[in-house]
Coordinates of C-alpha atoms and ligand atoms in Angstrom, one line a residue:
X420 CA -66.9 18.5 -242.5
X421 CA -63.7 17.0 -240.9
X422 CA -61.3 19.2 -239.0
X423 CA -58.7 18.4 -241.7
X424 CA -60.9 19.7 -244.5
X425 CA -61.6 22.9 -242.4
X426 CA -57.8 23.4 -242.0
X427 CA -57.4 23.0 -245.8
X428 CA -60.2 25.5 -246.5
X429 CA -58.5 28.1 -244.1
X430 CA -55.2 27.6 -245.9
X431 CA -56.9 28.3 -249.3
X432 CA -58.7 31.3 -247.9
X433 CA -55.5 32.8 -246.6
X434 CA -53.8 32.1 -249.9
X435 CA -56.7 33.7 -251.8
X436 CA -56.5 36.7 -249.5
X437 CA -52.7 37.1 -250.1
X438 CA -53.1 36.8 -253.9
X439 CA -56.1 39.2 -253.7
X440 CA -54.1 41.7 -251.7
X441 CA -51.1 41.3 -254.0
X442 CA -53.3 41.9 -257.1
X443 CA -54.9 44.9 -255.4
X444 CA -51.5 46.4 -254.4
X445 CA -49.6 45.8 -257.6
X446 CA -52.5 45.5 -260.1
X447 CA -54.4 48.5 -259.0
X448 CA -52.7 50.7 -256.3
X449 CA -49.3 50.6 -258.0
X450 CA -50.9 51.5 -261.3
X451 CA -52.8 54.6 -260.1
X452 CA -49.8 57.0 -260.6
X453 CA -49.1 55.5 -264.0
X454 CA -52.7 56.1 -265.1
X455 CA -52.8 59.5 -263.6
X456 CA -49.5 60.9 -265.0
X457 CA -48.7 58.8 -268.0
X458 CA -51.6 57.2 -269.8
X459 CA -53.8 60.3 -269.7
X460 CA -51.1 62.1 -271.8
X461 CA -52.4 60.1 -274.8
X462 CA -50.6 57.4 -276.8
X463 CA -48.4 59.6 -278.8
X464 CA -46.8 61.5 -275.9
X465 CA -47.0 58.5 -273.6
X466 CA -44.8 56.4 -276.0
X467 CA -42.1 59.1 -276.2
X468 CA -41.6 59.1 -272.4
X469 CA -38.5 57.5 -271.0
X470 CA -38.8 54.1 -269.4
X471 CA -39.5 53.8 -265.7
X472 CA -42.3 53.6 -263.2
X473 CA -44.3 56.2 -261.3
X474 CA -44.4 54.4 -257.9
X475 CA -47.2 54.5 -255.4
X476 CA -49.9 57.1 -255.0
X477 CA -48.9 60.2 -252.9
X478 CA -45.3 59.0 -252.1
X479 CA -44.3 57.9 -255.6
X480 CA -40.8 56.3 -255.5
X481 CA -39.7 58.3 -252.4
X482 CA -39.6 55.2 -250.1
X483 CA -37.2 53.2 -252.3
X484 CA -35.2 56.4 -253.0
X485 CA -34.7 57.1 -249.3
X486 CA -34.1 53.4 -248.5
X487 CA -31.3 53.3 -251.1
X488 CA -29.6 56.4 -249.7
X489 CA -29.9 55.2 -246.1
X490 CA -28.6 51.7 -247.0
X491 CA -25.0 52.9 -247.6
X492 CA -25.5 52.0 -251.3
X493 CA -27.2 55.1 -252.8
X494 CA -26.3 53.8 -256.3
X495 CA -28.8 50.9 -255.8
X496 CA -31.7 53.2 -256.7
X497 CA -30.3 54.0 -260.1
X498 CA -28.8 50.4 -260.5
X499 CA -32.3 49.0 -260.0
X500 CA -33.7 51.2 -262.8
X501 CA -30.8 50.1 -265.1
X502 CA -31.5 46.5 -264.3
X503 CA -35.2 46.8 -265.0
X504 CA -35.2 49.2 -268.0
X505 CA -31.7 49.0 -269.5
X506 CA -28.8 51.5 -269.6
X507 CA -30.8 54.4 -271.2
X508 CA -29.4 57.1 -268.8
X509 CA -32.9 58.6 -268.5
X510 CA -35.9 57.2 -266.5
X511 CA -39.4 58.4 -265.5
X512 CA -40.2 58.3 -261.8
X513 CA -42.1 60.2 -259.1
X514 CA -40.0 62.0 -256.4
X515 CA -40.6 64.8 -253.9
X516 CA -44.3 64.8 -254.8
X517 CA -43.7 65.5 -258.5
X518 CA -43.7 63.4 -261.7
X519 CA -40.0 63.5 -262.5
X520 CA -37.3 62.3 -265.0
X521 CA -34.0 61.1 -263.6
X522 CA -31.1 61.9 -265.9
X523 CA -27.8 60.1 -265.0
X524 CA -25.7 60.1 -268.2
X525 CA -23.1 62.9 -268.4
X526 CA -24.0 63.9 -271.9
X527 CA -27.7 64.2 -271.2
X528 CA -27.1 66.0 -267.9
X529 CA -24.8 68.6 -269.7
X530 CA -27.5 69.1 -272.4
X531 CA -30.2 69.8 -269.8
X532 CA -28.1 72.0 -267.5
X533 CA -26.9 74.2 -270.3
X534 CA -30.4 74.6 -271.9
X535 CA -32.1 77.5 -270.2
X536 CA -34.5 77.8 -273.1
X537 CA -36.4 74.6 -272.2
X538 CA -35.5 74.1 -268.6
X539 CA -35.6 76.2 -265.4
X540 CA -34.6 75.5 -261.8
X541 CA -37.2 73.3 -260.3
X542 CA -36.2 72.2 -256.8
X543 CA -38.7 70.3 -254.6
X544 CA -41.2 72.6 -252.9
X545 CA -39.8 71.7 -249.5
X546 CA -36.4 73.1 -250.5
X547 CA -37.9 76.2 -252.2
X548 CA -39.9 76.9 -249.0
X549 CA -36.7 76.6 -246.9
X550 CA -34.6 78.8 -249.2
X551 CA -37.4 81.3 -249.6
X552 CA -39.4 82.3 -252.6
X553 CA -37.6 85.6 -253.0
X554 CA -34.1 84.2 -253.7
X555 CA -31.8 83.4 -256.6
X556 CA -34.1 80.4 -257.3
X557 CA -37.3 82.4 -257.1
X558 CA -36.7 85.7 -259.0
X559 CA -37.3 86.3 -262.7
X560 CA -34.6 85.4 -265.2
X561 CA -33.6 89.1 -265.8
X562 CA -33.5 89.8 -262.0
X563 CA -31.4 86.6 -261.5
X564 CA -28.9 87.9 -264.1
X565 CA -28.8 91.3 -262.5
X566 CA -28.2 89.9 -259.0
X567 CA -25.5 87.6 -260.2
X568 CA -23.7 90.5 -261.9
X569 CA -23.9 92.3 -258.6
X570 CA -22.8 89.5 -256.3
X571 CA -20.5 87.2 -258.3
X572 CA -17.6 89.6 -258.7
X573 CA -17.4 89.7 -254.9
X574 CA -16.6 86.0 -254.7
X575 CA -15.1 85.3 -258.1
X576 CA -12.5 86.7 -260.5
X577 CA -8.8 87.4 -259.9
X578 CA -9.2 90.5 -257.8
X579 CA -11.7 89.1 -255.3
X580 CA -10.0 85.8 -254.9
X581 CA -6.5 87.4 -254.4
X582 CA -8.1 89.4 -251.6
X583 CA -9.3 86.4 -249.7
X584 CA -6.1 84.3 -250.0
X585 CA -4.3 85.9 -247.1
X586 CA -7.4 85.6 -244.9
X587 CA -7.9 81.9 -245.8
X588 CA -4.2 81.2 -245.3
X589 CA -4.3 82.6 -241.8
X590 CA -7.4 80.5 -240.9
X591 CA -5.9 77.3 -242.4
X592 CA -2.5 77.7 -240.7
X593 CA -3.9 78.4 -237.2
X594 CA -6.5 75.6 -237.6
X595 CA -3.8 73.1 -238.5
X596 CA -1.6 74.2 -235.6
X597 CA -4.5 73.9 -233.2
X598 CA -5.6 70.4 -234.4
X599 CA -2.0 69.1 -234.2
X600 CA -1.7 70.4 -230.6
X601 CA -4.9 68.7 -229.6
X602 CA -4.2 65.7 -227.4
X603 CA -7.3 63.9 -228.5
X604 CA -8.5 63.3 -232.1
X605 CA -10.7 66.0 -233.8
X606 CA -13.9 65.8 -235.9
X607 CA -12.3 66.6 -239.2
X608 CA -15.6 67.6 -240.9
X609 CA -16.8 69.7 -238.0
X610 CA -13.5 71.6 -237.9
X611 CA -13.5 72.0 -241.7
X612 CA -17.0 73.5 -241.5
X613 CA -15.6 76.1 -239.2
X614 CA -13.0 77.1 -241.8
X615 CA -15.5 77.4 -244.7
X616 CA -18.1 79.1 -242.4
X617 CA -15.5 81.6 -241.3
X618 CA -14.6 82.4 -245.0
X619 CA -18.2 82.8 -246.1
X620 CA -19.1 85.1 -243.2
X621 CA -16.0 87.3 -244.0
X622 CA -17.4 87.6 -247.5
X623 CA -20.8 88.5 -246.2
X624 CA -19.9 91.0 -243.6
X625 CA -16.5 92.1 -245.0
X626 CA -15.0 92.4 -241.5
X627 CA -13.9 90.2 -238.6
X628 CA -17.4 90.3 -237.3
X629 CA -18.9 86.9 -237.5
X630 CA -22.1 85.1 -237.4
X631 CA -22.0 82.5 -234.6
X632 CA -20.4 79.2 -235.5
X633 CA -23.3 77.3 -233.8
X634 CA -25.4 78.3 -236.8
X635 CA -23.8 75.4 -238.8
X636 CA -25.8 72.9 -236.7
X637 CA -29.1 74.6 -237.7
X638 CA -28.0 74.3 -241.3
X639 CA -27.8 70.5 -240.8
X640 CA -31.4 70.5 -239.5
X641 CA -32.5 72.5 -242.6
X642 CA -30.9 70.0 -244.9
X643 CA -32.6 67.0 -243.2
X644 CA -36.0 68.7 -243.7
X645 CA -35.3 69.8 -247.3
X646 CA -35.2 66.1 -248.4
X647 CA -38.1 64.8 -246.2
X648 CA -40.6 62.8 -248.3
X649 CA -43.6 64.6 -246.8
X650 CA -43.1 68.4 -246.2
X651 CA -45.5 68.5 -243.2
X652 CA -45.2 71.6 -241.1
X653 CA -46.4 70.0 -237.8
X654 CA -44.2 69.7 -234.7
X655 CA -42.3 66.4 -234.6
X656 CA -41.8 66.3 -238.4
X657 CA -38.4 67.0 -240.0
X658 CA -39.8 69.7 -242.2
X659 CA -41.2 71.6 -239.2
X660 CA -37.8 71.3 -237.5
X661 CA -36.2 72.6 -240.7
X662 CA -38.5 75.7 -240.8
X663 CA -37.7 76.4 -237.2
X664 CA -33.9 76.2 -238.0
X665 CA -34.5 78.6 -240.9
X666 CA -36.1 81.1 -238.5
X667 CA -33.0 80.9 -236.2
X668 CA -30.7 81.5 -239.1
X669 CA -32.8 84.4 -240.4
X670 CA -32.7 85.9 -236.9
X671 CA -28.9 85.6 -236.8
X672 CA -28.5 87.4 -240.1
X673 CA -31.1 90.2 -239.5
X674 CA -29.1 92.2 -236.8
X675 CA -26.1 92.4 -239.1
X676 CA -28.4 93.8 -241.8
X677 CA -30.0 96.3 -239.5
X678 CA -26.6 97.4 -238.2
X679 CA -25.2 98.0 -241.7
X680 CA -28.4 99.6 -242.9
X681 CA -28.3 102.3 -240.3
X682 CA -24.5 103.0 -240.4
X683 CA -23.8 106.2 -242.3
X684 CA -22.3 106.0 -245.8
X685 CA -18.6 106.6 -244.8
X686 CA -18.7 103.9 -242.2
X687 CA -20.2 101.4 -244.6
X688 CA -17.4 102.0 -247.1
X689 CA -14.6 100.9 -244.8
X690 CA -15.0 97.1 -245.1
X691 CA -17.6 96.3 -247.7
X692 CA -19.1 92.8 -247.8
X693 CA -21.9 91.2 -249.8
X694 CA -24.4 92.6 -247.3
X695 CA -23.4 96.2 -248.2
X696 CA -23.6 95.6 -252.0
X697 CA -27.1 94.3 -251.5
X698 CA -28.1 97.2 -249.3
X699 CA -26.9 99.7 -251.9
X700 CA -28.4 97.8 -254.9
X701 CA -31.6 98.9 -256.7
X702 CA -34.1 96.6 -258.3
X703 CA -35.4 96.8 -261.9
X704 CA -37.8 99.7 -260.9
X705 CA -35.0 101.6 -259.2
X706 CA -36.2 100.7 -255.7
X707 CA -34.1 99.4 -252.8
X708 CA -34.1 95.5 -252.6
X709 CA -36.7 94.1 -250.2
X710 CA -35.4 93.0 -246.8
X711 CA -36.8 89.5 -247.4
X712 CA -34.8 89.1 -250.7
X713 CA -31.6 90.3 -249.1
X714 CA -31.9 87.9 -246.1
X715 CA -32.8 85.0 -248.5
X716 CA -29.8 85.7 -250.7
X717 CA -27.4 85.8 -247.8
X718 CA -28.9 82.6 -246.4
X719 CA -28.6 81.0 -249.8
X720 CA -24.9 81.8 -250.1
X721 CA -24.4 80.7 -246.5
X722 CA -26.1 77.4 -247.2
X723 CA -24.5 76.8 -250.7
X724 CA -21.0 78.0 -249.6
X725 CA -19.9 76.3 -246.5
X726 CA -21.0 72.7 -246.1
X727 CA -20.3 71.8 -249.8
X728 CA -16.7 73.0 -249.5
X729 CA -16.2 71.2 -246.2
X730 CA -17.6 68.0 -247.5
X731 CA -15.5 68.0 -250.6
X732 CA -12.4 68.8 -248.6
X733 CA -13.1 65.9 -246.3
X734 CA -13.6 63.4 -249.1
X735 CA -10.5 64.8 -250.9
X736 CA -8.4 64.1 -247.8
X737 CA -9.9 60.6 -247.4
X738 CA -9.5 59.6 -251.0
X739 CA -5.9 60.9 -251.2
X740 CA -5.0 58.9 -248.1
X741 CA -6.8 55.8 -249.5
X742 CA -4.6 56.1 -252.6
X743 CA -0.9 56.5 -251.5
X744 CA 0.4 56.9 -255.0
X745 CA -2.0 59.8 -255.7
X746 CA -1.1 61.3 -252.3
X747 CA 2.6 61.1 -253.1
X748 CA 2.1 62.9 -256.5
X749 CA 0.0 65.6 -254.8
X750 CA 2.7 66.1 -252.2
X751 CA 5.4 66.3 -254.9
X752 CA 3.5 69.0 -256.7
X753 CA 3.4 71.1 -253.6
X754 CA 7.1 70.6 -253.0
X755 CA 7.8 71.9 -256.5
X756 CA 5.7 75.0 -255.9
X757 CA 7.8 75.7 -252.8
X758 CA 11.1 75.2 -254.7
X759 CA 10.0 77.8 -257.4
X760 CA 9.0 80.4 -254.8
X761 CA 11.2 83.5 -254.7
X762 CA 12.7 83.9 -251.1
X763 CA 11.2 87.3 -250.8
X764 CA 7.6 86.0 -251.1
X765 CA 5.7 85.2 -248.0
X766 CA 2.9 82.6 -248.3
X767 CA 0.9 81.4 -251.3
X768 CA -0.3 83.6 -254.1
X769 CA -3.1 83.0 -256.6
X770 CA -0.7 82.2 -259.5
X771 CA 0.8 79.3 -257.5
X772 CA -2.7 77.9 -256.8
X773 CA -3.4 78.1 -260.5
X774 CA -0.2 76.0 -261.1
X775 CA -1.6 73.1 -258.9
X776 CA -2.8 71.2 -261.9
X777 CA -2.7 67.7 -260.2
X778 CA -4.5 68.9 -257.1
X779 CA -7.1 70.7 -259.2
X780 CA -7.8 67.4 -261.0
X781 CA -8.0 65.5 -257.7
X782 CA -10.6 68.1 -256.5
X783 CA -12.6 67.7 -259.7
X784 CA -12.5 63.9 -259.4
X785 CA -13.6 64.1 -255.8
X786 CA -16.6 66.3 -256.7
X787 CA -17.5 63.7 -259.3
X788 CA -17.1 60.7 -257.0
X789 CA -18.6 61.9 -253.8
X790 CA -21.8 63.2 -255.4
X791 CA -22.2 66.5 -253.6
X792 CA -24.8 68.0 -254.1
X793 CA -27.1 65.0 -254.1
X794 CA -28.9 66.1 -257.2
X795 CA -29.5 69.1 -259.4
X796 CA -33.2 69.8 -260.2
X797 CA -34.6 71.3 -263.4
X798 CA -38.2 71.9 -264.5
X799 CA -39.1 71.6 -268.2
X800 CA -40.8 74.7 -269.6
X801 CA -42.0 75.9 -273.0
X802 CA -39.9 78.9 -273.8
X803 CA -36.8 80.6 -272.2
X804 CA -33.3 81.8 -273.1
X805 CA -30.2 79.7 -273.5
X806 CA -27.4 80.8 -271.1
X807 CA -25.4 78.5 -268.7
X808 CA -26.2 81.2 -266.1
X809 CA -26.7 79.0 -263.1
X810 CA -23.2 77.6 -262.9
X811 CA -21.8 77.6 -259.3
X812 CA -20.4 81.1 -258.6
X813 CA -18.5 79.7 -255.6
X814 CA -16.6 77.0 -257.5
X815 CA -13.3 78.9 -257.7
X816 CA -13.5 80.2 -254.1
X817 CA -14.0 76.7 -252.7
X818 CA -11.2 75.3 -254.9
X819 CA -8.9 78.0 -253.5
X820 CA -9.9 77.2 -249.9
X821 CA -9.1 73.5 -250.5
X822 CA -5.9 74.2 -252.4
X823 CA -4.5 76.5 -249.7
X824 CA -5.5 73.9 -247.0
X825 CA -3.9 71.1 -249.0
X826 CA -0.7 73.1 -249.6
X827 CA 0.0 73.4 -245.8
X828 CA -1.5 70.1 -244.9
X829 CA 0.3 67.9 -247.4
X830 CA 3.7 69.5 -246.7
X831 CA 3.5 69.5 -242.9
X832 CA 0.9 67.2 -241.5
X833 CA -0.1 63.5 -241.1
X834 CA -3.7 62.4 -241.1
X835 CA -5.0 59.3 -239.4
X836 CA -8.7 58.3 -239.4
X837 CA -9.9 56.7 -236.3
X838 CA -13.0 54.9 -237.7
X839 CA -12.2 54.4 -241.4
X840 CA -15.3 52.2 -241.7
X841 CA -17.8 54.8 -240.3
X842 CA -21.0 54.6 -242.4
X843 CA -22.1 57.6 -244.5
X844 CA -25.3 59.5 -243.5
X845 CA -28.0 60.7 -245.9
X846 CA -28.6 63.4 -247.2
X847 CA -25.5 65.1 -246.1
X848 CA -23.1 62.5 -247.6
X849 CA -20.8 62.7 -244.6
X850 CA -19.4 60.0 -242.3
X851 CA -21.6 59.3 -239.2
X852 CA -18.6 60.1 -236.9
X853 CA -17.9 63.4 -238.9
X854 CA -14.5 61.8 -239.7
X855 CA -12.8 61.6 -236.3
X856 CA -9.1 61.8 -237.1
X857 CA -5.7 62.5 -235.5
X858 CA -3.7 65.3 -237.1
X859 CA 0.0 65.3 -236.3
X860 CA 2.9 67.4 -237.4
X861 CA 5.5 65.7 -239.7
X862 CA 9.0 65.5 -238.1
Ligands
LIG1325 C1 -17.0 72.2 -253.7 C2 -17.9 73.1 -253.3 C3 -19.2 73.4 -254.1 C4 -20.0 72.6 -254.9 C5 -19.8 71.1 -255.1 C6 -21.0 73.4 -255.4 C7 -22.0 72.9 -256.3 C8 -23.0 73.7 -256.9 C9 -23.9 73.3 -258.0 C10 -23.9 71.9 -258.6 C11 -24.7 74.4 -258.3 C12 -25.7 74.4 -259.4 C13 -27.1 74.1 -258.8 C14 -28.1 74.2 -259.9 O1 -27.8 74.4 -261.0 O2 -29.3 74.1 -259.6 C15 -24.3 75.4 -257.4 C16 -24.9 76.7 -257.4 C17 -24.6 77.7 -256.5 N1 -23.5 77.7 -255.6 FE1 -22.2 76.2 -255.4 N2 -20.9 74.7 -254.9 C18 -19.8 74.7 -254.1 C19 -19.3 75.8 -253.5 C20 -20.0 77.0 -253.4 C21 -19.5 78.2 -252.6 C22 -18.2 78.3 -251.8 C23 -20.4 79.2 -252.8 C24 -20.5 80.6 -252.2 C25 -19.5 81.3 -251.9 C26 -21.5 78.6 -253.6 C27 -22.6 79.3 -254.0 C28 -23.5 78.9 -254.9 C29 -24.7 79.7 -255.3 C30 -25.1 81.0 -254.8 C31 -25.4 78.9 -256.3 C32 -26.7 79.3 -257.0 C33 -26.3 80.0 -258.3 C34 -27.5 80.4 -259.1 O3 -28.6 79.9 -258.9 O4 -27.3 81.3 -260.0 N3 -21.2 77.4 -254.0 N4 -23.2 75.0 -256.6

């Protein structure tokens, strides 16, 4: 055999190996999940499933999902499904270790989120482990309803919200003054997290006592771990770091709980916070709530209540400044509110915030556009009750925080982003530079 013939043979061999590997990867490996989850359902059920693909064994579609979110183009994951299977608004996939269905049309999402009869919360196991089994996500439906009845009046409704307005105003006014006096630019997101963290700890504890601000960093670590593709509790893995961060947060909450538990009744009544309501509450059997449940509930509110508001406030500020006409209209609305205010009134009141219709729409549109939270998870079940019971109890509070901030901010300050092209990081949905900006007082 000539050396030329041998070269040709090697080329054919390599080609055959590549084709063989491709056939093995896509003809066999890529089909394993499809066989395991879909075909075994039987032809009848199988044909009623939405279109899509179940991805690779073990990791499902997690790699392409994470790649899309880290590429600065998170929509590319859904767009890819639309391109391959059409604009059905519902696709089968495999994410976070579970066979899943992605729903991305507003009508279908509304149907599912308001149907408690056939769907229950079903967050990835990594997230459930981090929030804790005994929490709003883990308790029975009836216990969930009881706990909401107990806790929600403390953060929602006219009376509670009116109580917090003065407190929020003080924080907002002093923060704005401080930022404007700063000779160097500030990290707008980091500063906003301090505002929302301050508000949520006030609601927890009911007094000026506060849980250390440095806790917000540990929350970031928890979030990273909550969306890790492999929830492995081994040092070096994000999920392990997240569990460690959870321990630090629990250790920060526990002393407040102990202190309140051992204070006598009279003392406890002076400045009641959510922590006192939980300590006084009884469960369905008339017993005091378990320590673990109380800690997890507080942790849940801390997690749900501070970063979300800060992120939406950040994007609201950015979007308004990217759209000068919208910014102008939002400013005019605030000027009108000032004009109507009786001279005897000091500061904002709830009724004025309710009149900020334009700003309220801008907040809603920001929440829609910026996609925070990343996703809402539901698990299909056979039987349950219909009640839209899991709507966000903090929606009004966060809107009020943002409206108060915008009132003073739009009327008195100028905002200038230093790195407007800073990329966005996953899963937080925040700019990499935490939105470094210069805040200056208008002349
Ligand atoms: C703009 C800011 C906020 C956004 C975008 C937001 C979004 C959401 C969403 C979409 C849910 C539903 C999750 C699900 O159905 O699985 C939710 C639930 C929840 N939110 Fe918010 N939220 C915000 C602010 C707040 C604040 C300020 C608090 C606390 C004071 C809070 C506390 C909660 C709690 C405790 C739940 C769980 C409710 C339950 O399971 O019954 N949120 N939030």
